[in-house]
XYZ file of C-alpha atoms in Angstrom:
744
model
C 132.368 94.434 147.445
C 132.891 91.735 145.008
C 134.089 92.937 141.521
C 133.860 89.485 139.804
C 137.653 89.343 139.363
C 137.927 92.748 137.838
C 140.769 94.088 140.130
C 142.931 90.847 139.118
C 142.242 91.513 135.508
C 143.315 95.248 135.586
C 146.470 94.453 137.520
C 147.479 91.582 135.070
C 146.692 94.124 132.317
C 148.631 96.832 133.995
C 151.779 94.642 134.221
C 151.669 94.002 130.526
C 151.390 97.622 129.932
C 154.439 98.469 132.249
C 156.313 95.634 130.622
C 155.786 96.937 126.966
C 156.555 100.333 128.070
C 159.895 99.331 129.572
C 160.551 97.457 126.355
C 160.686 100.717 124.425
C 164.027 101.586 126.327
C 165.297 97.822 126.464
C 168.128 98.065 123.836
C 168.638 102.035 123.927
C 171.656 103.491 125.737
C 171.275 107.017 127.481
C 170.161 109.888 125.362
C 173.438 111.957 125.726
C 174.094 111.664 122.224
C 170.836 113.236 121.214
C 171.629 116.246 123.408
C 173.287 119.067 121.570
C 176.788 119.695 123.181
C 175.910 123.365 123.981
C 173.250 122.281 126.464
C 175.612 119.829 128.053
C 178.105 122.592 128.570
C 175.375 124.860 129.981
C 174.016 122.276 132.380
C 177.429 120.670 133.769
C 180.635 122.446 132.545
C 179.372 126.030 133.245
C 178.119 125.559 136.774
C 181.529 123.738 137.610
C 183.527 126.492 135.968
C 181.357 129.087 137.794
C 181.758 127.356 141.085
C 185.558 127.098 140.438
C 186.275 130.567 139.244
C 183.832 132.166 141.655
C 185.998 131.741 144.783
C 189.239 132.680 142.676
C 187.390 136.170 141.943
C 186.752 136.313 145.712
C 190.372 135.916 146.576
C 191.161 138.582 144.277
C 188.706 140.878 145.680
C 190.356 140.236 149.145
C 193.688 141.345 147.629
C 192.263 144.401 146.113
C 190.983 145.372 149.546
C 193.978 144.769 151.897
C 196.184 147.356 150.200
C 196.013 150.859 148.935
C 195.507 151.308 145.114
C 198.018 154.073 144.680
C 201.810 154.287 145.215
C 204.154 157.385 144.894
C 207.266 156.813 142.655
C 209.591 159.643 142.109
C 211.864 159.945 139.169
C 214.472 157.564 139.381
C 212.951 155.597 142.172
C 212.574 151.835 142.918
C 209.214 150.477 142.638
C 209.723 148.004 145.201
C 210.227 150.828 147.631
C 207.538 153.150 146.479
C 205.340 154.118 149.365
C 201.560 153.749 149.291
C 198.919 156.688 149.330
C 195.963 156.107 151.407
C 192.603 155.379 149.745
C 189.613 157.685 150.287
C 187.114 156.152 152.580
C 184.422 155.748 149.918
C 186.538 153.418 147.931
C 187.297 151.209 150.885
C 183.516 151.002 151.681
C 182.406 150.236 148.297
C 185.019 147.614 147.916
C 184.093 145.922 151.185
C 180.417 145.991 150.275
C 180.984 144.276 146.755
C 183.201 141.582 148.669
C 180.422 140.724 151.073
C 177.878 140.706 148.157
C 180.187 138.360 146.014
C 180.838 136.085 149.051
C 177.008 135.767 149.641
C 176.671 134.979 146.010
C 179.137 132.279 146.120
C 177.748 130.749 149.130
C 174.120 130.657 147.507
C 175.620 128.876 144.535
C 177.225 126.321 146.716
C 174.056 125.810 148.624
C 172.017 125.406 145.396
C 174.661 122.809 144.224
C 174.392 121.120 147.616
C 170.392 121.203 147.174
C 169.964 123.283 150.189
C 168.499 126.068 148.535
C 166.043 126.226 145.466
C 167.251 126.827 141.949
C 164.799 129.514 141.318
C 165.996 131.370 144.603
C 169.602 130.892 144.522
C 170.553 131.487 141.018
C 168.977 134.966 140.715
C 170.809 135.946 143.856
C 174.263 134.702 142.450
C 173.673 136.263 139.138
C 172.704 139.519 140.409
C 175.185 139.583 143.100
C 178.149 138.747 140.822
C 176.975 141.516 138.245
C 176.858 143.929 141.127
C 180.371 143.280 142.344
C 181.677 143.428 138.721
C 180.040 146.795 138.082
C 181.284 147.932 141.453
C 184.974 147.003 140.795
C 184.783 148.466 137.275
C 183.319 151.684 138.440
C 186.129 151.933 140.986
C 188.769 151.228 138.496
C 187.203 153.816 136.233
C 187.837 156.385 139.085
C 191.689 156.171 138.346
C 191.104 158.505 135.409
C 189.575 161.433 137.741
C 188.804 161.181 141.348
C 191.816 159.153 142.332
C 194.172 161.857 140.842
C 192.966 164.587 142.728
C 194.000 165.619 146.300
C 197.547 164.046 145.988
C 200.536 166.254 147.143
C 202.669 165.268 144.154
C 202.502 165.370 140.175
C 200.135 162.844 138.834
C 202.940 161.724 136.601
C 204.591 160.272 139.534
C 201.545 158.221 140.593
C 201.579 154.389 139.773
C 198.779 152.042 140.508
C 199.473 149.155 142.983
C 199.003 145.383 142.581
C 195.535 145.879 144.648
C 194.328 148.096 141.732
C 195.026 145.424 139.105
C 193.646 142.610 141.359
C 190.215 144.441 141.397
C 190.385 144.562 137.670
C 190.978 140.851 137.336
C 188.300 140.167 139.955
C 185.736 142.370 137.991
C 186.452 140.226 134.885
C 186.062 136.983 136.563
C 182.775 138.069 138.207
C 181.272 139.145 134.936
C 182.424 136.011 133.292
C 181.023 133.775 136.033
C 177.524 135.751 135.942
C 177.239 135.576 132.204
C 177.751 131.914 131.885
C 175.380 131.399 134.810
C 172.836 133.370 132.804
C 173.108 130.978 130.066
C 172.654 128.073 132.494
C 169.635 129.609 134.020
C 168.091 130.139 130.587
C 168.600 126.501 129.551
C 166.966 125.385 132.777
C 164.205 127.839 132.630
C 163.491 126.998 128.878
C 163.286 123.246 129.738
C 166.484 122.012 128.047
C 167.711 120.214 131.293
C 166.427 120.010 134.930
C 166.685 122.904 137.176
C 168.888 120.879 139.726
C 172.620 120.807 139.328
C 173.456 117.022 138.805
C 177.091 117.482 139.928
C 179.132 114.479 140.577
C 181.171 113.911 143.599
C 184.402 114.628 141.727
C 182.930 118.002 140.472
C 182.056 119.010 144.025
C 185.321 117.836 145.179
C 187.058 120.160 142.621
C 185.316 123.120 144.020
C 186.162 122.394 147.292
C 189.769 121.685 146.577
C 190.003 125.092 144.745
C 188.516 126.882 147.624
C 190.899 125.021 150.259
C 193.930 125.774 147.899
C 193.153 129.592 147.650
C 192.572 129.727 151.426
C 195.942 127.935 152.059
C 197.801 130.182 149.614
C 196.257 133.614 151.096
C 196.939 132.283 154.596
C 200.568 131.362 153.747
C 201.103 134.729 152.147
C 199.851 136.426 155.538
C 202.245 134.258 157.610
C 205.330 134.886 155.421
C 204.686 138.559 155.094
C 205.072 139.089 158.784
C 207.912 136.481 159.069
C 210.000 138.065 156.125
C 208.548 141.637 156.438
C 207.213 141.636 152.925
C 204.315 143.484 151.447
C 201.203 141.278 151.594
C 200.659 140.994 147.895
C 204.353 140.421 147.274
C 203.939 137.571 149.530
C 200.736 136.297 147.484
C 202.979 136.564 144.355
C 205.775 134.612 146.340
C 203.380 131.906 147.395
C 201.858 131.428 143.822
C 205.433 131.115 142.274
C 206.411 128.870 144.880
C 203.400 126.258 145.035
C 203.368 126.214 141.256
C 207.244 125.196 141.333
C 208.439 127.929 138.983
C 210.797 129.590 141.667
C 212.160 132.383 139.952
C 214.299 133.427 142.979
C 213.203 137.040 143.164
C 211.578 136.530 146.407
C 212.921 133.820 148.992
C 212.876 133.573 152.697
C 216.207 134.904 154.325
C 215.082 134.089 158.051
C 215.706 130.879 159.648
C 212.072 130.750 160.577
C 210.952 131.439 157.116
C 213.035 128.799 155.659
C 211.748 126.329 158.241
C 208.143 127.263 157.536
C 208.693 127.147 153.778
C 209.440 123.351 153.466
C 206.154 122.123 155.021
C 204.157 124.937 153.332
C 205.689 124.147 149.991
C 205.200 120.307 150.336
C 201.416 120.531 151.385
C 200.603 123.253 148.935
C 202.452 121.386 145.922
C 200.347 118.222 146.736
C 197.184 120.315 147.049
C 197.663 121.824 143.501
C 198.504 118.408 142.252
C 194.974 117.205 143.355
C 193.255 120.287 142.028
C 195.121 119.531 138.616
C 194.223 115.804 138.707
C 190.515 116.677 139.253
C 190.471 119.128 136.361
C 192.171 116.555 134.174
C 189.748 113.741 135.336
C 186.833 115.976 134.628
C 187.988 117.412 131.199
C 189.577 114.148 129.734
C 187.497 111.379 131.321
C 183.950 112.810 131.976
C 183.844 115.421 129.375
C 185.073 113.132 126.689
C 182.318 110.889 127.187
C 179.531 113.307 126.307
C 181.524 114.943 123.538
C 182.490 111.865 121.900
C 178.940 110.566 122.071
C 177.781 113.673 120.268
C 180.423 113.291 117.669
C 179.596 109.661 117.081
C 176.000 110.601 116.543
C 176.927 113.229 113.906
C 179.088 110.896 112.239
C 176.623 108.116 112.311
C 173.978 110.386 110.669
C 176.506 111.605 108.022
C 177.453 108.014 107.194
C 173.924 106.765 106.964
C 172.941 109.818 104.817
C 175.914 109.308 102.486
C 175.008 105.481 102.054
C 171.354 106.369 101.432
C 172.231 108.942 98.802
C 174.354 106.641 96.932
C 172.198 103.584 97.092
C 174.651 101.530 99.480
C 172.308 101.028 102.141
C 171.022 97.509 101.303
C 173.135 96.297 104.293
C 171.074 98.295 106.597
C 167.644 96.609 105.624
C 166.689 93.657 107.734
C 166.237 90.450 105.979
C 162.855 89.167 106.479
C 160.911 86.357 105.050
C 158.858 88.688 102.971
C 161.954 90.740 101.868
C 162.473 91.296 98.103
C 165.659 89.463 96.795
C 168.628 91.595 95.977
C 169.681 92.240 92.480
C 172.569 89.789 91.318
C 175.055 92.715 91.420
C 174.092 93.276 95.037
C 173.785 89.674 96.052
C 177.570 89.010 95.704
C 178.551 91.385 98.248
C 175.810 91.216 100.817
C 175.194 88.831 103.575
C 172.399 86.179 102.894
C 171.289 85.833 106.626
C 170.021 88.289 109.231
C 172.716 87.225 111.476
C 175.559 87.957 109.067
C 173.871 91.158 108.127
C 173.853 92.279 111.831
C 177.388 91.351 112.145
C 178.158 93.491 109.101
C 176.139 96.379 110.603
C 177.968 95.927 113.940
C 181.288 96.160 112.137
C 180.108 99.388 110.424
C 179.331 100.890 113.747
C 182.709 99.818 115.121
C 184.184 101.692 112.061
C 182.228 104.669 113.100
C 183.462 104.559 116.618
C 187.065 104.165 115.581
C 186.899 107.220 113.188
C 185.175 109.344 115.834
C 187.753 108.356 118.536
C 190.850 109.307 116.380
C 188.858 112.649 115.388
C 188.112 113.397 118.867
C 191.628 112.878 120.269
C 193.057 115.010 117.631
C 190.295 117.661 118.096
C 191.013 117.767 121.804
C 194.670 118.153 120.998
C 194.209 120.942 118.711
C 191.850 122.678 121.159
C 194.244 122.389 124.132
C 197.197 123.357 122.022
C 195.514 126.248 120.724
C 194.580 127.421 124.147
C 198.035 126.914 125.492
C 199.474 129.093 122.489
C 197.001 131.783 123.121
C 197.853 132.041 126.680
C 201.620 132.047 125.747
C 201.337 134.736 123.074
C 198.564 136.931 124.871
C 200.426 136.535 128.024
C 203.635 137.795 126.591
C 201.962 141.032 125.129
C 200.621 141.840 128.640
C 203.627 141.161 130.590
C 205.851 143.159 128.017
C 203.416 146.330 128.304
C 203.498 145.876 132.151
C 207.461 145.849 132.257
C 208.426 148.178 129.727
C 208.094 151.294 131.987
C 210.497 149.499 134.383
C 212.809 146.964 132.525
C 212.441 148.235 128.738
C 211.164 144.844 127.822
C 210.585 143.763 124.096
C 208.174 141.194 122.932
C 210.696 138.371 122.751
C 211.459 138.933 126.364
C 207.842 138.522 127.254
C 207.671 135.569 124.766
C 210.734 133.850 126.562
C 209.452 134.703 129.974
C 206.082 133.082 129.355
C 207.670 129.950 128.082
C 210.003 129.255 131.043
C 206.992 129.971 133.331
C 204.483 127.574 131.502
C 207.143 124.860 131.537
C 208.063 125.487 135.209
C 211.756 126.022 134.356
C 212.161 129.276 136.259
C 215.875 130.259 135.559
C 215.443 133.693 137.313
C 217.259 135.555 134.755
C 214.034 137.518 133.809
C 211.487 138.424 136.663
C 208.717 140.712 137.291
C 208.983 143.919 139.177
C 205.967 145.729 138.080
C 202.670 145.698 140.074
C 200.525 145.045 137.043
C 203.010 142.106 135.961
C 202.945 140.553 139.461
C 199.301 140.600 139.842
C 198.585 139.315 136.174
C 201.196 136.577 136.725
C 199.011 135.135 139.618
C 195.814 135.169 137.417
C 197.640 133.814 134.399
C 199.343 131.010 136.129
C 196.097 129.700 137.644
C 194.897 129.385 134.068
C 198.093 128.593 132.318
C 199.283 125.574 134.346
C 196.023 123.530 134.145
C 195.943 124.010 130.508
C 199.616 122.821 130.332
C 198.473 119.641 132.075
C 195.634 119.137 129.840
C 197.809 119.561 126.862
C 200.401 116.985 128.001
C 197.506 114.389 128.647
C 196.143 115.052 125.105
C 199.517 114.714 123.664
C 200.045 111.242 125.153
C 196.795 110.215 123.225
C 197.675 111.631 119.938
C 201.405 112.617 119.352
C 203.020 110.130 121.505
C 200.666 107.318 120.442
C 201.299 108.210 116.729
C 205.127 108.173 117.271
C 205.005 104.799 119.412
C 202.634 102.959 116.835
C 204.803 104.338 113.944
C 207.938 103.040 115.657
C 206.304 99.701 116.143
C 205.234 99.486 112.681
C 208.581 100.467 111.171
C 210.263 97.909 113.301
C 207.804 95.135 112.254
C 208.722 95.704 108.659
C 212.545 96.284 109.276
C 214.170 95.125 112.389
C 211.824 92.755 113.729
C 209.551 91.409 110.959
C 206.757 89.190 111.696
C 205.349 86.184 109.775
C 202.074 87.458 108.558
C 201.736 91.279 109.163
C 204.539 92.697 107.212
C 202.354 93.326 104.217
C 199.566 94.782 106.315
C 201.972 97.259 108.128
C 203.322 98.094 104.541
C 199.888 98.907 103.116
C 198.858 100.681 106.361
C 202.011 103.212 106.370
C 201.347 103.684 102.414
C 197.833 104.560 103.164
C 198.860 106.876 106.204
C 201.455 108.790 103.858
C 199.013 109.212 100.937
C 196.277 110.336 103.277
C 194.104 107.308 102.255
C 194.304 107.694 98.434
C 196.362 104.423 98.267
C 194.984 101.468 99.991
C 191.891 103.076 101.377
C 190.982 100.021 103.389
C 194.204 100.069 105.331
C 194.028 103.533 106.444
C 192.434 102.350 109.950
C 193.873 99.151 111.336
C 194.441 97.876 114.739
C 197.173 99.083 116.898
C 200.162 97.262 116.166
C 201.746 94.841 118.665
C 205.265 94.354 119.799
C 206.283 91.050 117.979
C 209.033 90.468 120.544
C 206.693 90.425 123.428
C 204.288 88.288 121.490
C 207.102 85.859 120.814
C 208.051 85.705 124.534
C 204.452 85.270 125.695
C 203.869 82.255 123.284
C 206.956 80.363 124.530
C 205.870 80.620 128.202
C 204.667 77.488 129.801
C 201.220 76.659 129.555
C 200.490 76.876 133.255
C 200.134 80.464 133.183
C 197.230 80.094 130.475
C 195.500 77.437 132.563
C 195.687 79.982 135.624
C 194.326 82.772 133.624
C 191.476 80.431 132.424
C 190.253 80.202 136.089
C 189.565 83.997 136.250
C 186.454 85.343 134.721
C 187.146 87.100 131.465
C 186.127 87.334 127.733
C 184.785 84.072 126.164
C 186.365 82.208 123.634
C 183.569 81.406 121.157
C 185.658 79.320 118.897
C 185.620 76.466 121.473
C 181.999 76.639 122.100
C 180.130 73.140 121.942
C 176.369 72.926 121.472
C 174.557 70.977 124.007
C 170.887 70.210 124.599
C 168.914 72.879 126.490
C 167.599 70.446 128.951
C 171.091 69.563 130.126
C 171.037 69.431 134.105
C 173.793 71.884 135.112
C 173.239 71.098 138.947
C 173.852 67.382 138.276
C 177.035 68.291 136.401
C 177.982 70.819 139.114
C 177.614 68.043 141.745
C 179.486 65.522 139.840
C 182.272 68.137 139.573
C 182.139 68.609 143.407
C 182.266 64.831 144.025
C 185.371 64.579 141.966
C 187.523 66.860 144.187
C 188.620 70.399 143.981
C 192.321 70.337 143.407
C 193.673 72.430 140.765
C 190.860 74.865 140.710
C 187.949 76.162 142.667
C 184.484 74.570 142.415
C 182.954 78.024 141.029
C 185.508 78.092 138.364
C 184.552 74.594 137.245
C 181.089 75.167 137.064
C 181.808 78.352 135.010
C 183.804 76.321 132.637
C 181.022 73.936 132.291
C 178.673 76.821 131.393
C 181.043 77.934 128.849
C 179.744 75.192 126.379
C 176.229 77.188 126.372
C 177.911 80.218 125.126
C 176.459 79.980 121.639
C 174.027 82.394 120.400
C 172.602 79.794 118.186
C 171.698 77.124 120.932
C 168.614 77.129 122.953
C 168.957 78.428 126.457
C 168.136 76.345 129.546
C 165.160 77.057 131.562
C 164.363 77.375 135.309
C 166.984 77.204 137.911
C 169.590 76.438 135.392
C 168.972 79.653 133.598
C 169.163 81.581 136.882
C 172.460 80.044 137.558
C 173.740 80.912 134.121
C 172.606 84.545 134.577
C 174.301 84.855 137.863
C 177.580 83.589 136.344
C 177.543 86.077 133.460
C 176.913 88.884 135.880
C 179.886 87.899 137.756
C 181.973 87.894 134.612
C 180.750 91.297 133.279
C 180.955 92.878 136.682
C 184.814 91.872 136.596
C 185.026 93.782 133.438
C 183.999 97.126 135.042
C 187.101 96.794 137.275
C 189.524 97.181 134.326
C 191.405 100.324 133.887
C 190.132 100.822 130.205
C 186.461 100.224 129.233
C 185.901 96.691 128.044
C 184.639 96.296 124.528
C 183.080 93.193 123.145
C 183.057 91.463 119.628
C 179.649 90.709 117.819
C 179.613 87.086 119.114
C 179.831 88.154 122.617
C 177.263 90.788 122.134
C 174.801 88.128 120.409
C 175.332 86.004 123.220
C 174.444 88.500 125.874
C 171.521 89.938 123.993
C 170.005 86.289 123.584
C 170.222 86.239 127.550
C 168.073 89.353 127.748
C 165.674 88.048 125.000
C 166.980 89.462 121.884
C 167.779 86.965 118.926
C 170.163 88.478 116.416
C 169.115 85.856 113.811
C 165.663 87.109 113.775
C 164.485 90.336 112.339
C 161.332 90.969 113.971
C 162.942 93.635 116.297
C 165.434 95.077 113.771
C 164.818 98.074 111.568
C 166.672 100.209 109.040
C 168.837 102.813 110.533
C 167.637 106.520 110.075
C 169.974 109.495 109.683
C 168.051 111.534 111.859
C 165.792 110.809 114.902
C 162.283 112.003 115.309
C 160.775 112.895 118.575
C 157.725 110.770 119.299
C 154.421 112.281 120.787
C 153.127 110.246 123.343
C 149.237 110.033 123.584
C 147.424 110.897 126.792
C 144.945 108.297 128.023
C 142.028 109.658 129.932
C 140.231 107.467 132.522
C 136.560 107.538 132.905
C 134.990 108.260 136.466
C 132.154 106.451 138.154
C 128.837 107.965 137.182
C 126.803 106.224 139.981
C 126.182 102.816 141.673
C 123.437 101.800 139.525
C 125.767 101.708 136.392
C 128.768 100.100 138.109
C 128.806 96.965 135.804
C 128.769 99.211 132.826
C 131.721 101.251 134.142
C 133.606 98.202 134.953
C 133.208 96.803 131.262
C 134.451 100.220 129.984
C 137.492 100.005 132.367
C 138.379 96.371 131.024
C 137.841 97.461 127.353
C 139.906 100.724 127.848
C 142.744 98.528 129.410
C 142.610 96.228 126.337
C 142.647 99.068 124.128
C 145.683 100.689 126.026
C 147.438 97.320 125.751
C 146.935 97.182 122.028
C 148.074 100.677 121.315
C 151.057 100.294 123.740
C 152.226 97.077 121.974
C 152.021 98.894 118.633
C 154.035 101.684 119.902
C 156.579 99.373 121.730
C 156.986 97.216 118.586
C 158.085 100.529 116.682
C 160.360 101.763 119.476
C 161.901 98.225 120.322
C 162.911 98.040 116.665
C 166.605 98.977 116.574
C 169.698 98.899 114.389
C 173.466 98.657 115.462
C 173.802 101.913 113.707
C 170.779 103.610 114.711
C 170.231 106.035 117.672
C 168.904 103.489 119.801
C 171.988 101.205 119.528
C 173.491 100.058 122.750
C 176.773 101.281 121.350
C 175.538 104.796 121.156
C 175.548 107.009 124.176
C 178.089 107.582 126.941
C 177.218 104.390 129.108
C 180.120 101.820 128.997
C 179.335 98.577 127.119
C 179.866 96.623 130.384
C 177.377 98.737 132.368
C 175.072 98.352 129.720
C 175.172 94.678 129.688
C 175.324 94.312 133.529
C 172.124 96.291 133.850
C 170.363 94.400 131.280
C 171.288 91.074 132.932
C 170.324 92.116 136.282
C 166.877 93.430 135.056
C 166.605 89.893 133.160
C 167.449 87.872 136.451
C 164.914 90.182 138.281
C 162.213 89.469 135.711
C 162.870 85.713 135.820
C 162.884 85.516 139.531
C 159.731 87.557 139.857
C 157.797 85.407 137.150
C 159.065 82.220 139.313
C 157.702 83.844 142.546
C 154.395 84.513 140.829
C 154.197 80.944 139.622
C 155.040 79.375 142.972
C 152.223 81.675 144.484
C 149.746 80.483 141.965
C 150.824 76.871 142.605
C 150.409 77.313 146.389
C 146.964 78.769 145.985
C 145.930 76.165 143.699
C 147.084 73.596 146.236
C 145.281 75.235 148.773
C 142.293 75.327 146.652
C 142.286 71.676 145.811
C 142.859 70.888 149.461
C 139.741 72.698 150.495
C 137.880 71.002 147.607
C 138.864 67.352 148.735
C 137.967 68.139 152.402
C 134.508 69.320 151.666
C 133.712 66.419 149.348
C 132.846 63.781 151.899
C 130.626 66.187 153.759
C 128.754 66.703 150.643
C 128.467 63.001 150.145
C 127.003 62.333 153.589
C 124.476 64.970 153.158
C 123.114 63.144 150.108
C 122.855 59.908 151.836
C 120.614 61.587 154.692
C 118.221 62.824 152.034
């Protein structure tokens, strides 16, 4: 049926609606900074912790099942030679049942993370299963005060609890912790704070698999060495843990030739596997975790600064300068920018200051948390070790304090070792927590304490031994500001990282050939050398002329890129057509090279202004700029209801309604889009807010811009082709019409 071109009209209007909807997210980064940290931990960190500690708890459950829970230690006897007392059948059966339930719970959790089982099915099974295992082990441990004391052929004072008994306690604690944090995760997903599917990264899945493989390797190695060296199995587990963690007390060591031969490959592979696990933990905690935490801290700092500026009346710099804007007072006009471009540049500098202060605070906060965790493990571990060893070695608190330190630092002199069943089992549990904590502490110390010492040494050298030409006064002011906590020279409290003057001088004296080679590589642009050119410059003609001159000294692509460098000025008009497409491709290549750098690439304001202009944003115009708000408000999107066809007789009336509805929807969407796309450098929709790197953000927008341009070019070519076909048919039909008139 002929709709009179209604379908084309609706399609065109729909394209405009979609374009306006996309504009609402054109300049914003991701929403990580708007999500409370507690829900990020519940959705990402908690499942990863549960998936990692769940196998550890199952491994401890195996250790509690393979050996009896009771030993007979006569007065004056040696605990290492104390015989085991057989467990009653009901204890072994219940212990085996809870282990099966726990393994099934672990499997459902992993299948849910692999998206093989639905969230609503897997999570209740996992949570209930872990709680059942925890309750069973706690109940069995409670029988130590009654049922397990009955029916023994010796006084109860000579009964001691073996390592298997304590492994059951540690396993019950881990099961309870895992189930509790998964309850929080399940509640957050059920209440709609995040998706019910675990969006785990490959590195998080790798950590869980590495943990499972490492525990299996440790338990299997203990099984081999307990048979080769004639050790008790749980003593072999303790020896394997001490060996793979490179502590090496020396209380257990292989005596046979076969054991020593097997120890070397076993230790080598195990230490490498442990290093991979620790590396994964460090990567997830320091790299992935810090992005989300830093984004949230930046958001809080941004709100606080804007609230303070608004309260004290210093928010004039945040107000866009439009043609109808009211002039500032004479006292304010002296300190405020006069153009919108300068105001945006000052606003950008303010956001960089927020980021710098947030980065410093985040690093020291991470250092404080990791140091506190390490100290707690040190002090609490010392208490438990002292209480475990006091009946056998008469330890005092300082002995446990000293033992924990040499264990944490993997010194392992061997002058103090563990002999109690509780101490050995707790050491395996404690070491699995202590060594990763030590690794994270060292990494955080490198970003804080070591960096502070290095920067202080460079600054002290710059003002004493190796004084520079222009930075001596800046370094002195910064040192005084640091010592006085910013009370003296507050503007110099935060300054760039000092550079080594000697290396700078050496670099300046190098031949210029190195600089010319470096200019061939794509990198940050030097806007100081930008030369304005006319927007209609034919880049292809210049490229062909470059090719005709030869390619000696540099590649053709590099020469064309240098020819495009003259365009990199946010105040100049952009080329059009193929020249603009070529420019976008060149910039995409440069930004893509920034993603390969070891540290995230950061751009100055002129570079940002250039890239924003490429994607359609002019920093010198205030139409899409707004004043930053201290707190965001959730926008409620209106729902549009479509009318249905009544009958065939009023089809034309329905078509008119559809066209009118499309125009009304476009008008409403344009109004909403105008509000959403208005953004500020210190607003919640700023490209600098969120966990996405600057290079990633720019690369995505440039690719979207190139896609839009190519799509528009394709539509234009299709319209031109259709017009040519139409004109060809019209010319062909004209002679026939003339001959028909002559016959009449």
